[in-house]
Short mmCIF file of C-alpha atoms in Angstrom, two decimals:
data_model
loop_
_atom_site.label_atom_id
_atom_site.label_comp_id
_atom_site.label_asym_id
_atom_site.label_seq_id
_atom_site.Cartn_x
_atom_site.Cartn_y
_atom_site.Cartn_z
CA MET A 13 99.44 100.18 73.09
CA THR A 14 95.76 100.52 73.21
CA THR A 15 93.76 103.42 74.47
CA ALA A 16 92.37 101.31 77.22
CA TYR A 17 95.88 100.50 78.36
CA LEU A 18 97.15 104.10 78.27
CA LEU A 19 93.94 105.33 80.16
CA THR A 20 94.29 102.54 82.75
CA CYS A 21 97.92 103.58 83.30
CA ALA A 22 96.90 107.18 83.42
CA ALA A 23 94.31 106.56 86.06
CA ILE A 24 96.65 104.45 88.21
CA GLY A 25 99.39 107.12 87.74
CA VAL A 26 97.25 109.99 88.76
CA ALA A 27 95.84 108.20 91.82
CA GLY A 28 99.36 107.09 92.74
CA GLY A 29 100.67 110.61 92.24
CA VAL A 30 98.10 112.02 94.55
CA MET A 31 99.04 109.44 97.21
CA LEU A 32 102.79 110.04 96.68
CA TRP A 33 102.35 113.80 96.91
CA GLY A 34 101.20 113.33 100.48
CA ALA A 35 103.78 110.70 101.14
CA GLY A 36 106.57 112.74 99.63
CA TRP A 37 105.86 115.73 101.77
CA ILE A 38 105.47 113.58 104.89
CA SER A 39 108.71 111.92 104.12
CA THR A 40 110.43 115.27 103.61
CA VAL A 41 109.20 116.45 107.05
CA LEU A 42 110.25 113.15 108.70
CA PHE A 43 113.59 113.24 106.99
CA ALA A 44 114.29 116.69 108.40
CA THR A 45 113.11 115.76 111.89
CA VAL A 46 113.59 111.98 112.37
CA PRO A 47 115.34 110.68 109.25
CA PHE A 48 115.41 107.13 110.52
CA ILE A 49 111.55 106.97 110.59
CA SER A 50 111.19 108.38 106.99
CA VAL A 51 111.96 105.02 105.52
CA ALA A 52 108.92 103.58 107.30
CA ILE A 53 106.86 104.93 104.41
CA ALA A 54 109.37 104.16 101.57
CA GLY A 55 107.21 101.20 100.35
CA LEU A 56 104.40 103.56 99.28
CA TRP A 57 106.67 104.60 96.38
CA LEU A 58 106.34 101.04 94.94
CA LEU A 59 102.54 101.02 95.24
CA PRO A 60 101.48 102.64 91.97
CA ALA A 61 103.85 100.55 89.74
CA THR A 62 102.94 97.37 91.60
CA VAL A 63 99.21 97.98 91.01
CA ALA A 64 99.91 98.60 87.24
CA LEU A 65 102.10 95.64 86.80
CA ARG A 66 99.87 93.21 88.66
CA LEU A 67 96.72 94.47 87.01
CA LEU A 68 97.99 94.73 83.44
CA GLU A 69 100.87 92.28 83.30
CA ARG A 70 102.45 94.27 80.50
CA PRO A 71 106.01 95.35 79.96
CA PHE A 72 106.86 98.79 81.17
CA ALA A 73 103.38 99.40 82.74
CA GLY A 74 105.28 100.21 86.02
CA ILE A 75 107.61 102.65 84.43
CA LEU A 76 104.71 104.40 82.54
CA VAL A 77 102.81 104.67 85.73
CA GLY A 78 105.93 105.95 87.56
CA VAL A 79 106.34 108.76 84.92
CA ILE A 80 102.68 109.70 85.09
CA SER A 81 102.67 109.64 88.97
CA GLY A 82 105.91 111.59 88.93
CA LEU A 83 104.32 114.25 86.78
CA VAL A 84 101.45 114.61 89.20
CA VAL A 85 103.94 114.86 92.17
CA PHE A 86 106.37 116.89 90.14
CA PRO A 87 108.99 117.77 92.78
CA PHE A 88 109.46 113.96 93.34
CA ILE A 89 109.32 112.89 89.67
CA GLY A 90 112.80 111.33 89.91
CA ALA A 91 111.84 109.29 93.04
CA ALA A 92 108.61 108.13 91.40
CA VAL A 93 110.38 106.77 88.31
CA TRP A 94 113.28 105.41 90.39
CA TRP A 95 111.02 103.31 92.54
CA ALA A 96 108.92 102.25 89.53
CA PHE A 97 112.10 100.87 87.87
CA PHE A 98 112.75 98.62 90.86
CA ALA A 99 109.15 97.42 90.89
CA GLU A 100 109.60 96.47 87.23
CA LEU A 101 113.12 95.00 87.50
CA ALA A 102 112.12 91.40 88.51
CA PHE A 103 110.07 91.16 85.40
CA LEU A 104 112.53 92.75 83.17
CA VAL A 105 115.23 90.29 84.23
CA CYS A 106 113.07 87.42 82.86
CA LEU A 107 112.02 89.41 79.70
CA TYR A 108 108.47 89.71 80.94
CA ARG A 109 107.86 86.01 80.36
CA SER A 110 106.93 85.29 83.96
CA TRP A 111 104.43 87.12 86.19
CA ARG A 112 104.66 85.31 89.53
CA THR A 113 103.74 86.88 92.87
CA TRP A 114 107.25 86.12 94.29
CA GLN A 115 108.78 88.54 91.63
CA TYR A 116 107.06 91.47 93.11
CA TYR A 117 108.36 90.69 96.54
CA ALA A 118 111.84 89.93 95.19
CA GLY A 119 111.86 93.45 93.68
CA ALA A 120 110.79 94.84 97.03
CA VAL A 121 113.56 93.09 98.87
CA PHE A 122 116.10 94.24 96.35
CA VAL A 123 115.13 97.85 96.51
CA GLY A 124 114.77 97.65 100.31
CA VAL A 125 118.54 96.70 100.42
CA VAL A 126 119.68 99.05 97.60
CA TYR A 127 117.95 102.24 98.76
CA PRO A 128 119.75 102.47 102.04
CA ILE A 129 123.03 101.86 100.27
CA PHE A 130 122.46 104.58 97.75
CA ALA A 131 121.14 106.98 100.38
CA ALA A 132 123.87 106.14 102.90
CA ALA A 133 125.37 109.61 102.89
CA SER A 134 121.92 111.29 103.25
CA PHE A 135 121.05 109.14 106.31
CA ASN A 136 124.63 109.24 107.66
CA LEU A 137 124.54 105.43 107.95
CA ALA A 138 128.29 105.29 108.56
CA ALA A 139 127.77 107.00 111.93
CA MET A 140 125.03 104.59 113.10
CA PRO A 141 125.84 101.71 115.55
CA PRO A 142 125.45 98.28 113.95
CA TRP A 143 122.16 97.48 115.70
CA THR A 144 120.67 100.73 114.40
CA LEU A 145 121.97 100.14 110.94
CA VAL A 146 120.39 96.60 110.89
CA THR A 147 117.16 98.10 112.19
CA PHE A 148 117.24 100.72 109.44
CA PHE A 149 117.68 98.06 106.70
CA VAL A 150 114.94 95.87 108.19
CA LEU A 151 112.54 98.81 108.50
CA THR A 152 113.24 99.70 104.88
CA ILE A 153 112.70 96.13 103.56
CA ALA A 154 109.59 95.73 105.71
CA SER A 155 108.14 98.89 104.36
CA CYS A 156 108.92 97.89 100.68
CA LEU A 157 107.26 94.53 101.37
CA ALA A 158 104.27 96.11 102.85
CA GLY A 159 103.91 98.54 99.90
CA VAL A 160 104.12 95.67 97.39
CA GLY A 161 101.64 93.64 99.36
CA LEU A 162 99.21 96.51 99.43
CA GLY A 163 99.74 97.09 95.68
CA ILE A 164 99.01 93.41 95.00
CA LEU A 165 95.91 93.47 97.13
CA VAL A 166 94.61 96.59 95.32
CA ALA A 167 95.33 95.19 91.92
CA ASP A 168 93.76 91.79 92.65
CA ARG A 169 90.55 93.54 93.97
CA LEU A 170 90.50 95.76 90.88
CA ARG A 171 90.81 92.70 88.61
CA LYS A 172 88.18 90.87 90.55
CA ALA A 173 85.85 93.81 90.06
CA GLY A 174 86.39 93.66 86.26
CA VAL A 175 88.64 96.70 85.98
CA ALA A 176 91.07 96.99 82.94
CA LYS A 177 89.89 93.75 81.16
CA LEU A 178 90.58 95.40 77.77
CA ALA A 179 93.98 96.73 78.87
CA ARG A 180 95.45 93.36 80.02
CA ARG A 181 97.87 91.68 77.70
CA ARG A 182 96.67 88.14 78.54
CA PRO A 183 94.35 86.34 81.01
CA PRO A 184 95.71 86.43 84.53
CA VAL A 185 97.96 83.55 85.73
CA THR A 186 97.35 82.14 89.15
CA PRO A 187 100.52 81.88 91.17
#
């Protein structure tokens, strides 16, 4: 790991942590008042790791950024690392040999399905009518897809501006 790589991850992690600090507290307030709507911003938790993975295309960049952003937004450190893991999962599965755009979205869909299942008790999903349950899953998946899409956009713009040239593992591959 180079200093440029670590500093790039730190910058992304701190910026992501500042954003997640606000998102975490907004989500907490929404969960207490209208839990159904709180998942509409769930995709923001994927944003920092997605930016790091897309910009750097290096193994564990998403997890490292998740840890750093989690330290910034300390009460939510577990959430930051958990979401970063799912952003990284699609690349881990193929041993970081492929960095295609669809993999980012596959991770988003996967976590968009898994999160409501893991949080079923918190959201009392068993008590929801079927149409509400389907809407809940669709809202979560759409939020995750939007968060990843925004992360890809930010990373691509940063790359185009010449950010993190020294921190990248290899030249970017066009999808």
